[in-house]
Coordinates of C-alpha atoms and ligand atoms in Angstrom, one line a residue:
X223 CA 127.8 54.6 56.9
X224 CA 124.2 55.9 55.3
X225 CA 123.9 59.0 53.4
X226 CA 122.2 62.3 54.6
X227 CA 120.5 64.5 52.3
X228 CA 120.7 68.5 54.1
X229 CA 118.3 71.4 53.1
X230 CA 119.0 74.5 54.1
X231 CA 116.5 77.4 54.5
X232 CA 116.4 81.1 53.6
X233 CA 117.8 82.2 56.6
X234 CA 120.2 79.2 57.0
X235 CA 121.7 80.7 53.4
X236 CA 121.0 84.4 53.4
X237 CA 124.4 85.8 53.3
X238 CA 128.2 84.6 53.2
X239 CA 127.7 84.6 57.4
X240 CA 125.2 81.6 57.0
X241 CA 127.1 80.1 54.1
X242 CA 129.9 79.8 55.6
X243 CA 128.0 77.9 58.7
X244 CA 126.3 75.9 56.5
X245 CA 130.0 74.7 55.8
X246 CA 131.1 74.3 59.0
X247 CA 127.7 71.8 59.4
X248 CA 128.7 70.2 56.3
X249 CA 132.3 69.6 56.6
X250 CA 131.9 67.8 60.2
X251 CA 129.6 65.4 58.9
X252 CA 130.9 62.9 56.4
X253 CA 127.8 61.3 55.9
X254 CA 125.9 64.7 54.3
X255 CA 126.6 64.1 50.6
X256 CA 123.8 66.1 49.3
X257 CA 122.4 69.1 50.2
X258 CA 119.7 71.1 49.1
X259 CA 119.0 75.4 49.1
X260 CA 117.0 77.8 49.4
X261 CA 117.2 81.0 47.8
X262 CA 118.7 84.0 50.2
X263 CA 116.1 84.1 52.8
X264 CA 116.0 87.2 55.7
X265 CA 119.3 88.4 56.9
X266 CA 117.3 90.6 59.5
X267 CA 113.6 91.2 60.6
X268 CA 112.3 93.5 57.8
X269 CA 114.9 92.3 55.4
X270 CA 113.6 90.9 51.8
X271 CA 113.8 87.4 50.7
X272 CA 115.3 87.1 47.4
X273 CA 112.3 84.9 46.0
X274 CA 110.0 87.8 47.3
X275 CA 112.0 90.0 45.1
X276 CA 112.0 88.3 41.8
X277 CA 108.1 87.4 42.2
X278 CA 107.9 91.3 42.3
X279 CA 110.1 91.8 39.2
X280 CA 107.3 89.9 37.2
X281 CA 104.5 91.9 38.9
X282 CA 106.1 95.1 38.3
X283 CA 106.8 94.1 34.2
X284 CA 103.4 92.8 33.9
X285 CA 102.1 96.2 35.1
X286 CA 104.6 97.9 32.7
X287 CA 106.2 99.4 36.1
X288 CA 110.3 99.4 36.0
X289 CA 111.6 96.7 37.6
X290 CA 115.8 97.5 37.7
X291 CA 116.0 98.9 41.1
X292 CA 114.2 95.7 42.6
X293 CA 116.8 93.7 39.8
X294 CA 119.7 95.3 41.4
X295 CA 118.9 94.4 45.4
X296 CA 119.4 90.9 44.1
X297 CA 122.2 91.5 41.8
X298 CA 123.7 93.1 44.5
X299 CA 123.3 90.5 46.9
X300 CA 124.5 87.4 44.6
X301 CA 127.3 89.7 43.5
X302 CA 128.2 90.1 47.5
X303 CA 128.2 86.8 48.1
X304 CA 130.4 85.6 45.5
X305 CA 133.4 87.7 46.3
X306 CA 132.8 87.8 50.2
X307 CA 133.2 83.6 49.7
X308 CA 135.8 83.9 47.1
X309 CA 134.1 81.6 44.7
X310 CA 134.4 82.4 40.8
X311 CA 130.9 81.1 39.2
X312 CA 131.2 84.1 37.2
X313 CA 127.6 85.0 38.6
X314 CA 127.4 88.0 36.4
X315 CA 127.0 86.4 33.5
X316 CA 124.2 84.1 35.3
X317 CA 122.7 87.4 36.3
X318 CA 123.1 88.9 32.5
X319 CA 121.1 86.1 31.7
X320 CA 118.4 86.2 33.8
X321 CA 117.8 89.6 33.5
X322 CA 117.7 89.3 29.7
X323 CA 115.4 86.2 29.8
X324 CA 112.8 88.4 32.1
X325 CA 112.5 90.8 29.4
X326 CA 112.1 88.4 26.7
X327 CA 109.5 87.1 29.2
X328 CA 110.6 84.8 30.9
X329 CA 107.7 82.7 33.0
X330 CA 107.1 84.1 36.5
X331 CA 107.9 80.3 37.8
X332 CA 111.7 80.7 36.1
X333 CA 111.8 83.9 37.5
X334 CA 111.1 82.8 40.6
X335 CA 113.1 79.8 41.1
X336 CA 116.2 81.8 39.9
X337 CA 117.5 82.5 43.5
X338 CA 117.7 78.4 44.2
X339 CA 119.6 78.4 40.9
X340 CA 122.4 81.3 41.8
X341 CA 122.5 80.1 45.4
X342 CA 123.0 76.5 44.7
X343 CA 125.8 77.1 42.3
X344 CA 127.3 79.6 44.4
X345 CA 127.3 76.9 47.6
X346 CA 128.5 74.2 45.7
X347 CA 131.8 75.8 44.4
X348 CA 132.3 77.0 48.0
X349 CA 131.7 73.2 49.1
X350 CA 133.7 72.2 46.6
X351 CA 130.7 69.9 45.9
X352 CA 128.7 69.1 41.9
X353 CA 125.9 71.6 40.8
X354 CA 123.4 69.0 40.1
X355 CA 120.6 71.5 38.4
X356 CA 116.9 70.6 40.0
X357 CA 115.8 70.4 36.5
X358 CA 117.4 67.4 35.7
X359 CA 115.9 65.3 38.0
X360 CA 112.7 67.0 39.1
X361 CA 110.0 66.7 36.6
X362 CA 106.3 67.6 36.7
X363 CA 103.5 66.5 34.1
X364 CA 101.8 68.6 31.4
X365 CA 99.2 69.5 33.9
X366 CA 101.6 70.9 36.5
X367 CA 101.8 67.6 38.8
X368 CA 104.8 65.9 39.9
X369 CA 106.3 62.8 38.7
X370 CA 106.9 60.9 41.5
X371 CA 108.0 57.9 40.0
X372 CA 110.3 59.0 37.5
X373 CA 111.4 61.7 39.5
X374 CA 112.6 59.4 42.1
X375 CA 114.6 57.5 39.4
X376 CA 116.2 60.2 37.8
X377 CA 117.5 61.5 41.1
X378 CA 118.5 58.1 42.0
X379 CA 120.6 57.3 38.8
X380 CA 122.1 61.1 38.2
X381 CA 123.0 61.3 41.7
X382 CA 124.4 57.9 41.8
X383 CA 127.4 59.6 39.3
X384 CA 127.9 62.1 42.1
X385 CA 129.8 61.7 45.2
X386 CA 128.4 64.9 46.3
X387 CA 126.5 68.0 45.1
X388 CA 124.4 71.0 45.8
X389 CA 120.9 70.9 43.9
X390 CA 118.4 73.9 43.9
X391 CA 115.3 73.4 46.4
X392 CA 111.8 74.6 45.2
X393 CA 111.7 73.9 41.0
X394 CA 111.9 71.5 38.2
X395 CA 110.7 71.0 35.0
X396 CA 108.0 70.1 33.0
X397 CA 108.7 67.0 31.0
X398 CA 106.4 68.0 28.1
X399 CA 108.5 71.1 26.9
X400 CA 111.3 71.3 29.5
X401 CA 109.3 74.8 31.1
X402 CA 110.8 75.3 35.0
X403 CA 107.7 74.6 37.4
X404 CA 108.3 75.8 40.9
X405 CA 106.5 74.1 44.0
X406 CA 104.0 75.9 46.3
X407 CA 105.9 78.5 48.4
X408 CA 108.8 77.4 50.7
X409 CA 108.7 74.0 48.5
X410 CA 112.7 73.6 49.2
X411 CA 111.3 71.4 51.6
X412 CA 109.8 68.9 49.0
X413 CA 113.2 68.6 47.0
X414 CA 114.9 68.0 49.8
X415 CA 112.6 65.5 50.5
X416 CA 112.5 64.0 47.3
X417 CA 116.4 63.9 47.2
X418 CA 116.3 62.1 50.4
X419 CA 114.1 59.5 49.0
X420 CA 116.0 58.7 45.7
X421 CA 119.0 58.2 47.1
X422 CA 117.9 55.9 50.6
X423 CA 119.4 58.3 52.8
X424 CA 119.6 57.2 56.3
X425 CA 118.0 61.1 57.9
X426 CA 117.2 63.6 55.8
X427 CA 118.5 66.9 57.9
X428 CA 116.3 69.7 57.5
X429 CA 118.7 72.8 58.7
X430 CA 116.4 76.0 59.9
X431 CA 116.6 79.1 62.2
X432 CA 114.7 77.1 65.4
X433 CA 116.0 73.6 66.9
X434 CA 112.8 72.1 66.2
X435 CA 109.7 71.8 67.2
X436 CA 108.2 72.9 70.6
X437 CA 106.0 71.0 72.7
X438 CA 103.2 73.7 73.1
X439 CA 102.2 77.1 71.4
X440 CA 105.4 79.3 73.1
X441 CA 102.9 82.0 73.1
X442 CA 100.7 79.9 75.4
X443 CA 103.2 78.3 77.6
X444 CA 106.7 80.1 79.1
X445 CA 110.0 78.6 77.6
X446 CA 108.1 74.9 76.5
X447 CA 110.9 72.3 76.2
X448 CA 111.4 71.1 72.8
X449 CA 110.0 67.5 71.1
X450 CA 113.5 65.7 71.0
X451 CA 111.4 62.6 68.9
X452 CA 108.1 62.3 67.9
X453 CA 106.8 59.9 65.1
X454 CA 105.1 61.2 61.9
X455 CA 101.7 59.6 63.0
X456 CA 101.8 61.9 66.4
X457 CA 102.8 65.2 64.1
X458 CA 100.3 64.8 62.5
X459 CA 98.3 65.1 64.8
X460 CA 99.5 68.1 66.2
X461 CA 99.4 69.6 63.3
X462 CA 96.1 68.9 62.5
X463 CA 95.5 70.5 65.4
X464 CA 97.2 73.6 64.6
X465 CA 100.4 73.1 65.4
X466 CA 102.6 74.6 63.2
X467 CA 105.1 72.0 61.7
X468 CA 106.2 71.0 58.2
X469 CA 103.9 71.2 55.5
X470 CA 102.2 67.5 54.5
X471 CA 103.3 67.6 50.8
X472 CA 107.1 68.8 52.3
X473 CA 107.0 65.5 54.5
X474 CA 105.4 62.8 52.3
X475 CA 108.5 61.6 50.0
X476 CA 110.5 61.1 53.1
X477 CA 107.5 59.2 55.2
X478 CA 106.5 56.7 52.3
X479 CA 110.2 55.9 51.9
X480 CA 110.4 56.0 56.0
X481 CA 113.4 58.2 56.5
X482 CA 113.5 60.2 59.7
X483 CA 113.7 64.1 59.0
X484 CA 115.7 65.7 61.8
X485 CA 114.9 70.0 62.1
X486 CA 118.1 71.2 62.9
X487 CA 119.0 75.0 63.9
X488 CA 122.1 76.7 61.4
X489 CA 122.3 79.2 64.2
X490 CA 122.9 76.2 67.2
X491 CA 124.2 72.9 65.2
X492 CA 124.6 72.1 68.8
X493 CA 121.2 71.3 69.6
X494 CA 120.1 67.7 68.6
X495 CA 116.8 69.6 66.8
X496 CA 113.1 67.3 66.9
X497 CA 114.0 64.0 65.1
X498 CA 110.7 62.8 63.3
X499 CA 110.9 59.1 63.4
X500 CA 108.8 56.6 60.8
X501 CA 108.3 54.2 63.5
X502 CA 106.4 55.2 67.0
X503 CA 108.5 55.0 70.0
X504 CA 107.7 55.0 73.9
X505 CA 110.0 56.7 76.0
X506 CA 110.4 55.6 79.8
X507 CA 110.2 59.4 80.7
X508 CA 108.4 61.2 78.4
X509 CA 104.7 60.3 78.1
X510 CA 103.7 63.3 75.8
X511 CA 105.2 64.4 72.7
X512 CA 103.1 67.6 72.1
X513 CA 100.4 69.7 73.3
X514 CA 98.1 71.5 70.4
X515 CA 94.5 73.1 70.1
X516 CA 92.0 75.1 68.0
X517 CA 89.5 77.3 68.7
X518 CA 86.1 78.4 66.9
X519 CA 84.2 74.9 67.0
X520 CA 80.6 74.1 67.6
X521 CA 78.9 71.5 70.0
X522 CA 75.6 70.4 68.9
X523 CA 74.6 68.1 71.4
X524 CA 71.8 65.9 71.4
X525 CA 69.8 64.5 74.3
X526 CA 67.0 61.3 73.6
X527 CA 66.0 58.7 75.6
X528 CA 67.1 55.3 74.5
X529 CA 68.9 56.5 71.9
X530 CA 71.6 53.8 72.3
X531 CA 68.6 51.7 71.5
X532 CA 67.2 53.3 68.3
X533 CA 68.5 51.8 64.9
X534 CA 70.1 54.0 61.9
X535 CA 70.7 57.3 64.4
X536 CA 73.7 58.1 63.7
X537 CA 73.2 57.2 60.1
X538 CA 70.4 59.8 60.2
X539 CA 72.2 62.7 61.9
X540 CA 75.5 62.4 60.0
X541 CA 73.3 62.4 57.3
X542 CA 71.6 65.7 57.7
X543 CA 75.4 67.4 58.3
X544 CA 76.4 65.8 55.1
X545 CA 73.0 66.9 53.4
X546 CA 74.7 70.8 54.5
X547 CA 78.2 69.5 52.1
X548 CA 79.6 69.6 55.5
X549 CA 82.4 67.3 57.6
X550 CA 81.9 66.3 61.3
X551 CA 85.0 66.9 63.5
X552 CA 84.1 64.6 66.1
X553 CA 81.3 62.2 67.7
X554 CA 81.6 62.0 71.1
X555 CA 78.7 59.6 72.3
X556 CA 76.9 58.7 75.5
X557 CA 74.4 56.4 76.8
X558 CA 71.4 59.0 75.7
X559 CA 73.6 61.9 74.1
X560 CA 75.2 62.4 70.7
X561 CA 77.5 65.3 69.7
X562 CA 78.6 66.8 66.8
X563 CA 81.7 69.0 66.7
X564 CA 82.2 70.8 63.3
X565 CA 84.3 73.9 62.8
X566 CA 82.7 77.2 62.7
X567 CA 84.4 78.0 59.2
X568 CA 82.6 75.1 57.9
X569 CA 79.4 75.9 59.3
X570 CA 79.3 79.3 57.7
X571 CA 76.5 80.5 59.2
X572 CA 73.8 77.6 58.9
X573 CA 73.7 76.5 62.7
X574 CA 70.2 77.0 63.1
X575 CA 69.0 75.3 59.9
X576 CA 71.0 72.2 61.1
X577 CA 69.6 72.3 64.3
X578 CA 65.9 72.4 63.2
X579 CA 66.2 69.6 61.0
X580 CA 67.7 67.7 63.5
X581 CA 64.8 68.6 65.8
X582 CA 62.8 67.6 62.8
X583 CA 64.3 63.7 61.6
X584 CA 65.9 62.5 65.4
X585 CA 62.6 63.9 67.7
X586 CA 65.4 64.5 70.0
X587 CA 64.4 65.1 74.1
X588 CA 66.5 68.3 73.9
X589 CA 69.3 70.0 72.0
X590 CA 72.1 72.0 73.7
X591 CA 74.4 74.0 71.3
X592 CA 77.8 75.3 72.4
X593 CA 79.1 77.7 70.1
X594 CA 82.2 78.8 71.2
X595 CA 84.3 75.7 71.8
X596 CA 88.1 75.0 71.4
X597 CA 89.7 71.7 70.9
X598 CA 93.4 70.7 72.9
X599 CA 95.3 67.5 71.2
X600 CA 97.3 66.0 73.8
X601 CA 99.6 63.8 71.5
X602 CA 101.9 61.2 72.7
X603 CA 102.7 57.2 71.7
X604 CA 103.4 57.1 75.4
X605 CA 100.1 57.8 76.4
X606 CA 98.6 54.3 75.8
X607 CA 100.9 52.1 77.2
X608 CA 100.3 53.9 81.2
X609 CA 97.9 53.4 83.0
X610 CA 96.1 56.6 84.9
X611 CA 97.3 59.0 82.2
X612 CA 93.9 60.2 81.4
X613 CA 92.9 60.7 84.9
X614 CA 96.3 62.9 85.4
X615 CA 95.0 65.1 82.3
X616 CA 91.2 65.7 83.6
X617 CA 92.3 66.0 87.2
X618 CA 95.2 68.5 85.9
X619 CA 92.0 70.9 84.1
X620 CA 89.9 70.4 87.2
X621 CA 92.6 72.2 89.3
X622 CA 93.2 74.8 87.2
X623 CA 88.6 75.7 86.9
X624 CA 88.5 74.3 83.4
X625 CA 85.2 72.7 82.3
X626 CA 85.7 70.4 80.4
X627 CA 83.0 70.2 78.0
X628 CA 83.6 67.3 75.6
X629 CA 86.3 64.4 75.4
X630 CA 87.3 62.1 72.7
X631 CA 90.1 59.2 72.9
X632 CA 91.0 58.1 69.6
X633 CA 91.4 53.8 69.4
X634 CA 95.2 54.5 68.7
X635 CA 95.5 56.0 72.4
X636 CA 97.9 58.1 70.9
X637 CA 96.2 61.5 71.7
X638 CA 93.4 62.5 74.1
X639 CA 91.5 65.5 72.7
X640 CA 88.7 67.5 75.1
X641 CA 86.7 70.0 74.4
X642 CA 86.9 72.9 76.7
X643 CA 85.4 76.8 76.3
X644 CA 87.3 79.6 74.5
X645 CA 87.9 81.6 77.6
X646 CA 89.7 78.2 79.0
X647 CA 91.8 77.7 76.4
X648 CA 95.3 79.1 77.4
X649 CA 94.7 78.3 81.1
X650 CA 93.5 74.5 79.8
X651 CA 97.4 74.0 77.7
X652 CA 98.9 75.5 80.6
X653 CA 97.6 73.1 83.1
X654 CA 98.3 70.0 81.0
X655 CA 101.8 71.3 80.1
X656 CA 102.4 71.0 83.9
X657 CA 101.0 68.3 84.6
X658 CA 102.9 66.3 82.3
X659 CA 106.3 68.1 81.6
X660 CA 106.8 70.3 84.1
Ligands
LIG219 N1 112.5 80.3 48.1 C1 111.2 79.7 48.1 C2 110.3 80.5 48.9 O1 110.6 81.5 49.5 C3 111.2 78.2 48.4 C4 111.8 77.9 49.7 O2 112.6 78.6 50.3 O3 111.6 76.8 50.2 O4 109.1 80.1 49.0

C-alpha cells in the first residue's frame, strides 16, 4: 500500500470542531502517514486567521503601537484548543516563548510561521503522530530561495525514521544561519507538496473547505458540476485562463515527481474532490474538463493582400509588439489577415502607437481594432480524440447570438479558445456549459 501525504487548510484546522474531523479523515485511512497544517484559518465569515494576527503583532511593534490584545486573541485560541482536545503540549510555555522572542524582535517571518508551529504540535499529540518541525527538513538559500534538492533529501531521510508525523505547512529555514523563512502566503500548500515528493507518496491529499474544483465560474453558470479528474497540463490551462485553482509554485514538487494531488472537502470527506492526474486521460463520457475565460483583451487585426505570400511578416509585426517590451497572447492567422491579441494591462495605453507603426512597416490593406475582447478556454484531453467537437462548440454560441470574433486551436487539441465580445461573455460560458455538460 503507497503512502499519502495530507495538508490541511485554515479552515480545515480552525478549531477543536475541524481538528477533530481532520481525525476522523485520518484515522480511516491507513495509508495517510503524513500530514501537513495550516495555522488556524476562519472559524466563520468575518473571523481572523491566526497568521493574519501575528503579521499584525509585528506591524503594530514596528509602529511602537501595543500589540497584547491582538497576542491574546491567539493565546486564547491555542489555549482553547489544547484543553477542548485534551492534549498536554504545555502550549503555554510555547506561547511564553513566542511572545518573549517578539519583543526581543523576533523576524516578522518567525512571527508569522508561529501558528503552523503551535498547530502542528497540537495535531500531532491529538493524532498520536511525531512533530517533525518544518525547519528540519525545509531549507532555503542565503538569498531567500528554496533548496529543492537537499530539501527533498532531508525530508526523505528524516521522515524515513518516522512512521508518521505532523509537520508545519508554510516555513523553513535558512541554511546559512538557521533564520525561519516563510513561503509566499497560503504556502502550506508547497510543504505539503514538497513532503509528498520526498517521501514517493502515491496522492498527495490536499484537504480544503470546497470538494474541488468546478467546471465553470459558479458565478457564471447555476450549480456547475465539479471536475472529478483533470490532468495538470488541462489545469493549467484553465488557470491560465483565470480559473482559480492552486497556485503553480504550490503544484510543481508534486508534478515533477508526478503524484496526483486530490482537493478534498474537511467539511464532506464524502465527496471524491477533483483528482489532478500527471498523465492525461480520455473519458468515454466526459469530453470537457473545464470551462474558463478573461476579459479586457485587444484584437488588432490586420488585412493585406497576399500576405500569406510575403516573406518575414510575421517576423516584422511580432517585431514591432516586442519593440513596445510587450507579449502577444495569441496569432490567429488567415489567408490575408493576421491578428494580434495582447491583454489590455499589457498594452497600457499604447494602442495607437502600435497601430501606426504597423500601418507604417506591414503597408497593411486595412487595420480593424477590437478593443474590448474576452477570451473563453474550453479545456478538455477529450476534445481531440472526437470528431465534430468543434462544430458542437461554435454551433452551441451561434444559438445562443454570440459572435464569435476570433478562434484559436492549440496543436495539443486539448483546449479550443474563441474570442468573443465583453457583453457576450457570460451568455458565451453559459452556452458551451450546455452544450457540453448539460
Ligand atoms: N497560514 C499561512 C497563510 O495564511 C499559510 C497557509 O495557510 O498556507 O498564508
Amino acid at each position: 500500500m503507497g503512502i499519502k501525504v495530507a495538508k490541511f487548510g485554515g479552515s480545515s484546522v480552525a478549531d477543536a470542531i475541524q481538528i477533530r474531523k481532520l481525525r476522523d479523515i485520518v484515522s480511516a485511512d491507513e495509508s495517510i502517514k503524513y500530514v501537513v497544517v495550516s495555522a488556524p484559518g476562519k472559524r466563520y465569515a468575518d473571523d481572523s486567521k491566526v497568521t493574519d494576527l501575528l503579521y499584525l503583532c509585528k506591524t503594530h511593534i514596528e509602529h511602537k503601537i501595543p500589540y497584547e490584545q491582538i497576542f491574546q486573541v491567539i493565546y486564547d485560541r491555542f489555549m482553547a484548543v489544547e484543553a477542548d482536545l485534551g492534549v498536554d503540549v504545555n502550549i503555554k510555555a510555547e506561547l511564553g516563548t513566542i511572545k518573549r522572542d517578539i519583543e526581543e524582535g523576533a523576524s516578522v517571518d518567525y512571527i508569522a510561521s508561529r501558528g503552523e508551529y503551535l498547530n502542528a504540535k497540537i495535531i500531532a499529540a491529538y493524532l498520536g503522530f511525531d512533530f517533525v518541525d518544518a525547519k528540519e527538513i525545509i531549507k532555503f538559500n542565503e538569498k531567500g530561495k528554496l533548496m529543492e534538492d537537499l530539501t527533498n533529501d532531508l525530508i526523505s531521510k528524516t521522515l524515513q525514521n518516522h512512521k508518521s508525523a505532523v509537520i508545519p505547512g508554510f516555513y523553513g529555514e535558512k541554511l546559512e544561519d538557521g533564520a525561519i523563512k516563510t513561503f509566499s502566503r497560503g504556502g502550506s500548500d508547497i510543504t505539503g507538496a514538497l513532503v509528498a515528493r520526498g517521501v514517493g507518496a502515491e496522492v498527495y491529499e490536499n484537504w480544503t473547505d470546497v470538494s474541488g474544483f468546478l467546471m465553470a465560474d459558479p458565478r457564471i453558470v447555476n450549480n456547475p458540476k465539479p471536475i472529478e479528474k483533470i490532468s495538470y497540463m488541462e489545469l493549467r490551462e484553465l488557470s491560465y485562463m483565470g480559473a482559480s485553482v492552486l497556485h503553480e509554485d504550490a503544484i510543481f514538487p508534486a508534478k515533477v515527481a508526478g503524484i496526483p494531488i486530490n482537493i478534498r472537502n474537511t467539511n464532506r470527506p464524502q465527496d471524491p474532490g477533483t483528482m489532478i492526474t500527471a498523465d492525461l486521460e480520455v473519458h468515454e463520457n466526459q469530453i470537457i474538463s473545464g470551462i474558463a475565460g478573461r476579459k479586457n483583451f485587444t484584437v488588432i487585426a490586420i488585412y493585406k493582400n497576399h500576405l500569406a505570400n510575403e516573406k518575414g511578416f510575421i517576423r516584422r509585426l511580432a517585431g514591432i509588439i516586442e519593440d513596445h517590451d510587450m507579449t502577444i497572447e495569441h496569432l490567429p492567422t488567415g489567408i490575408d489577415t493576421m491578428s494580434v491579441v495582447i491583454d489590455n494591462k499589457v498594452l497600457n495605453g499604447k494602442l495607437d502607437e502600435i497601430v501606426e507603426e504597423c500601418k507604417y512597416q506591414l503597408k497593411p490593406d486595412s487595420i480593424e481594432v477590437v478593443e474590448d475582447m474576452a477570451l473563453i478556454a474550453t479545456v478538455g484531453a477529450g476534445m481531440s480524440a472526437r470528431k465534430g467537437t468543434s462544430a458542437r462548440l461554435f454551433t452551441s454560441l451561434a444559438e445562443a447570438g454570440v459572435n464569435i470574433r476570433m478562434i484559436d486551436q492549440g496543436s495539443s487539441e486539448m483546449n479550443i479558445i474563441v474570442g468573443v465580445e465583453e457583453k457576450d461573455f457570460e451568455t458565451a460560458i453559459k452556452a458551451i456549459y450546455k452544450a457540453f455538460v448539460e
